[in-house]
Short mmCIF file of C-alpha atoms in Angstrom, two decimals:
data_model
loop_
_atom_site.label_atom_id
_atom_site.label_comp_id
_atom_site.label_asym_id
_atom_site.label_seq_id
_atom_site.Cartn_x
_atom_site.Cartn_y
_atom_site.Cartn_z
CA ALA A 1 57.72 14.50 -123.98
CA GLY A 2 56.52 17.54 -125.69
CA ASP A 3 56.76 18.07 -129.42
CA ALA A 4 57.48 21.78 -130.10
CA ALA A 5 56.28 21.32 -133.73
CA ALA A 6 52.99 19.80 -132.65
CA GLY A 7 52.76 22.47 -129.96
CA LYS A 8 53.02 25.31 -132.58
CA SER A 9 50.07 23.92 -134.44
CA LYS A 10 47.93 23.84 -131.27
CA ALA A 11 48.90 27.36 -130.12
CA ALA A 12 46.77 29.37 -132.59
CA VAL A 13 44.30 30.13 -129.79
CA CYS A 14 47.05 30.90 -127.41
CA ALA A 15 48.54 33.52 -129.72
CA ALA A 16 45.37 35.86 -129.49
CA CYS A 17 46.67 36.83 -125.99
CA HIS A 18 50.22 35.69 -125.72
CA GLY A 19 51.33 36.81 -129.07
CA GLN A 20 52.48 35.04 -132.23
CA ASN A 21 55.97 34.96 -130.83
CA GLY A 22 55.18 34.36 -127.29
CA ILE A 23 55.29 37.95 -126.42
CA ALA A 24 52.04 39.22 -124.77
CA GLN A 25 50.36 42.16 -126.36
CA ILE A 26 48.42 42.73 -123.24
CA PRO A 27 50.27 43.81 -120.14
CA THR A 28 48.41 41.72 -117.67
CA TYR A 29 49.21 38.44 -119.48
CA PRO A 30 52.65 36.75 -119.21
CA ASN A 31 55.22 36.54 -121.97
CA LEU A 32 55.65 32.71 -122.84
CA ALA A 33 58.68 32.87 -125.02
CA GLY A 34 61.61 31.13 -123.63
CA GLN A 35 60.06 30.24 -120.34
CA ASN A 36 61.00 27.01 -118.67
CA GLU A 37 59.19 23.92 -120.20
CA GLN A 38 58.77 22.22 -116.83
CA TYR A 39 57.23 25.50 -115.24
CA LEU A 40 54.81 25.72 -118.35
CA VAL A 41 53.61 22.20 -117.88
CA MET A 42 53.07 22.80 -114.12
CA ALA A 43 51.41 26.25 -114.81
CA LEU A 44 48.80 24.65 -117.36
CA LYS A 45 47.93 21.70 -115.12
CA ALA A 46 47.31 23.98 -112.24
CA TYR A 47 44.85 26.25 -114.39
CA LYS A 48 43.36 23.03 -115.74
CA ASN A 49 42.73 21.76 -112.24
CA LYS A 50 41.39 25.13 -111.16
CA GLN A 51 44.25 25.36 -108.62
CA ARG A 52 44.83 28.93 -109.98
CA THR A 53 42.30 31.56 -109.28
CA GLY A 54 42.36 35.50 -109.19
CA GLY A 55 43.42 37.85 -111.57
CA GLN A 56 42.91 36.58 -115.22
CA ALA A 57 43.13 32.95 -114.08
CA ALA A 58 39.40 32.31 -114.90
CA ILE A 59 40.24 32.78 -118.63
CA MET A 60 43.07 30.28 -118.52
CA GLN A 61 41.09 27.66 -116.63
CA GLY A 62 38.74 27.63 -119.66
CA GLN A 63 41.35 27.48 -122.04
CA ALA A 64 43.22 24.69 -120.30
CA ALA A 65 40.04 22.66 -119.33
CA ASN A 66 40.05 20.62 -122.53
CA LEU A 67 43.83 20.17 -123.11
CA SER A 68 45.29 16.53 -122.78
CA ASP A 69 48.65 15.95 -120.97
CA GLN A 70 50.16 15.69 -124.42
CA ASP A 71 48.63 18.86 -125.58
CA ILE A 72 50.01 20.57 -122.42
CA ALA A 73 53.57 18.90 -123.12
CA ASP A 74 53.53 20.00 -126.81
CA LEU A 75 52.51 23.61 -125.94
CA ALA A 76 55.04 23.89 -123.20
CA ALA A 77 57.79 22.64 -125.56
CA TYR A 78 56.74 25.07 -128.23
CA TYR A 79 56.79 28.03 -125.92
CA ALA A 80 60.01 27.10 -124.32
CA SER A 81 61.58 26.72 -127.77
CA LEU A 82 60.92 30.37 -128.81
CA PRO A 83 63.45 33.05 -128.04
CA ALA A 84 63.05 35.03 -124.94
CA GLY A 85 62.05 38.50 -125.64
CA GLY A 86 60.72 37.66 -129.05
CA LYS A 87 63.99 38.39 -130.84
CA ALA B 1 54.28 52.82 -109.18
CA GLY B 2 57.13 50.34 -108.68
CA ASP B 3 60.64 51.36 -108.17
CA ALA B 4 63.06 49.00 -109.90
CA ALA B 5 65.94 50.17 -107.93
CA ALA B 6 64.16 49.34 -104.64
CA GLY B 7 63.01 46.04 -106.07
CA LYS B 8 66.46 44.98 -106.70
CA SER B 9 67.44 45.50 -103.13
CA LYS B 10 64.31 43.42 -101.96
CA ALA B 11 64.99 40.63 -104.66
CA ALA B 12 67.80 38.84 -102.88
CA VAL B 13 65.84 36.22 -101.45
CA CYS B 14 64.00 35.67 -104.76
CA ALA B 15 67.39 35.13 -106.55
CA ALA B 16 67.81 31.81 -104.83
CA CYS B 17 65.21 30.40 -107.06
CA HIS B 18 64.75 32.68 -109.77
CA GLY B 19 68.35 33.45 -110.59
CA GLN B 20 70.53 36.66 -110.09
CA ASN B 21 69.55 37.69 -113.46
CA GLY B 22 65.88 36.58 -113.41
CA ILE B 23 66.61 33.31 -115.22
CA ALA B 24 65.62 30.35 -112.93
CA GLN B 25 68.38 27.73 -112.19
CA ILE B 26 65.61 25.15 -111.54
CA PRO B 27 63.48 24.25 -114.30
CA THR B 28 60.29 23.96 -112.41
CA TYR B 29 60.62 27.63 -111.50
CA PRO B 30 59.79 30.43 -113.98
CA ASN B 31 62.21 32.99 -115.57
CA LEU B 32 61.07 36.46 -114.42
CA ALA B 33 63.43 38.72 -116.68
CA GLY B 34 61.63 40.84 -118.86
CA GLN B 35 58.21 39.53 -117.68
CA ASN B 36 55.31 41.92 -117.89
CA GLU B 37 55.30 44.23 -114.85
CA GLN B 38 51.43 44.24 -114.56
CA TYR B 39 51.48 40.33 -114.76
CA LEU B 40 54.00 40.06 -112.13
CA VAL B 41 52.11 42.22 -109.78
CA MET B 42 49.05 39.99 -110.41
CA ALA B 43 50.91 36.91 -109.81
CA LEU B 44 52.45 37.98 -106.60
CA LYS B 45 49.15 39.08 -105.25
CA ALA B 46 47.61 35.91 -106.21
CA TYR B 47 50.24 33.95 -104.33
CA LYS B 48 49.75 36.37 -101.36
CA ASN B 49 46.08 35.71 -101.48
CA LYS B 50 46.52 31.79 -101.82
CA GLN B 51 44.68 31.95 -105.07
CA ARG B 52 47.43 29.85 -106.41
CA THR B 53 47.90 26.31 -105.39
CA GLY B 54 49.38 23.19 -106.87
CA GLY B 55 52.88 22.62 -108.27
CA GLN B 56 55.34 24.75 -106.36
CA ALA B 57 52.77 27.48 -105.29
CA ALA B 58 52.99 26.73 -101.54
CA ILE B 59 56.70 27.98 -101.57
CA MET B 60 55.53 31.21 -103.21
CA GLN B 61 52.44 31.70 -100.96
CA GLY B 62 55.14 31.64 -98.07
CA GLN B 63 57.35 34.14 -99.99
CA ALA B 64 54.66 36.61 -100.83
CA ALA B 65 52.73 36.41 -97.50
CA ASN B 66 54.67 39.42 -95.96
CA LEU B 67 55.08 41.55 -98.90
CA SER B 68 53.46 44.90 -98.90
CA ASP B 69 51.72 46.21 -102.02
CA GLN B 70 54.78 48.55 -102.56
CA ASP B 71 57.12 45.58 -102.24
CA ILE B 72 55.11 43.84 -105.00
CA ALA B 73 55.07 46.91 -107.20
CA ASP B 74 59.00 47.26 -106.65
CA LEU B 75 59.77 43.61 -107.38
CA ALA B 76 57.58 43.57 -110.35
CA ALA B 77 59.23 46.64 -111.88
CA TYR B 78 62.70 45.31 -111.08
CA TYR B 79 62.12 41.89 -112.96
CA ALA B 80 60.28 43.62 -115.78
CA SER B 81 63.44 45.81 -116.27
CA LEU B 82 65.76 42.87 -116.56
CA PRO B 83 66.63 41.77 -120.16
CA ALA B 84 64.66 38.75 -121.29
CA GLY B 85 66.71 35.60 -121.65
CA GLY B 86 69.07 37.14 -119.18
CA LYS B 87 71.45 38.53 -121.94
#
């Protein structure tokens, strides 16, 4: 299972686009705060496996390429734990 | 530009999985409430163009296949307008 505290420590690079609080500062990127954990795992694995293309997907393919299953679980747990809307 | 009111009327089928308030009842599906409008447009177009595969993407490929650009804009405006977290 994912460890939200471990995920937080792994999320520094994510924050550049998805925000320190999981609210994206760039409107073409998704907010992640409060998103469903299982969905985040699926989405990260799909990027890692290059199953998502188009739009900004190439960026996430690169970001996800070196994530382990544990990294993905931890990051998903972390973002799911943040309050939706960043409040 | 998207029309949130028109989007609401087009969103009935979406609510089956993504919730009446944009909060998914199924943990493998994403919450949409308060998501960035431009991201939602990109994601829907990627599903329509079959650029997203893996996970539950086949379901969304089917759902998006018959959406026009205006439908996509309206749906994105509607879900972006809903309060994050469903509150």
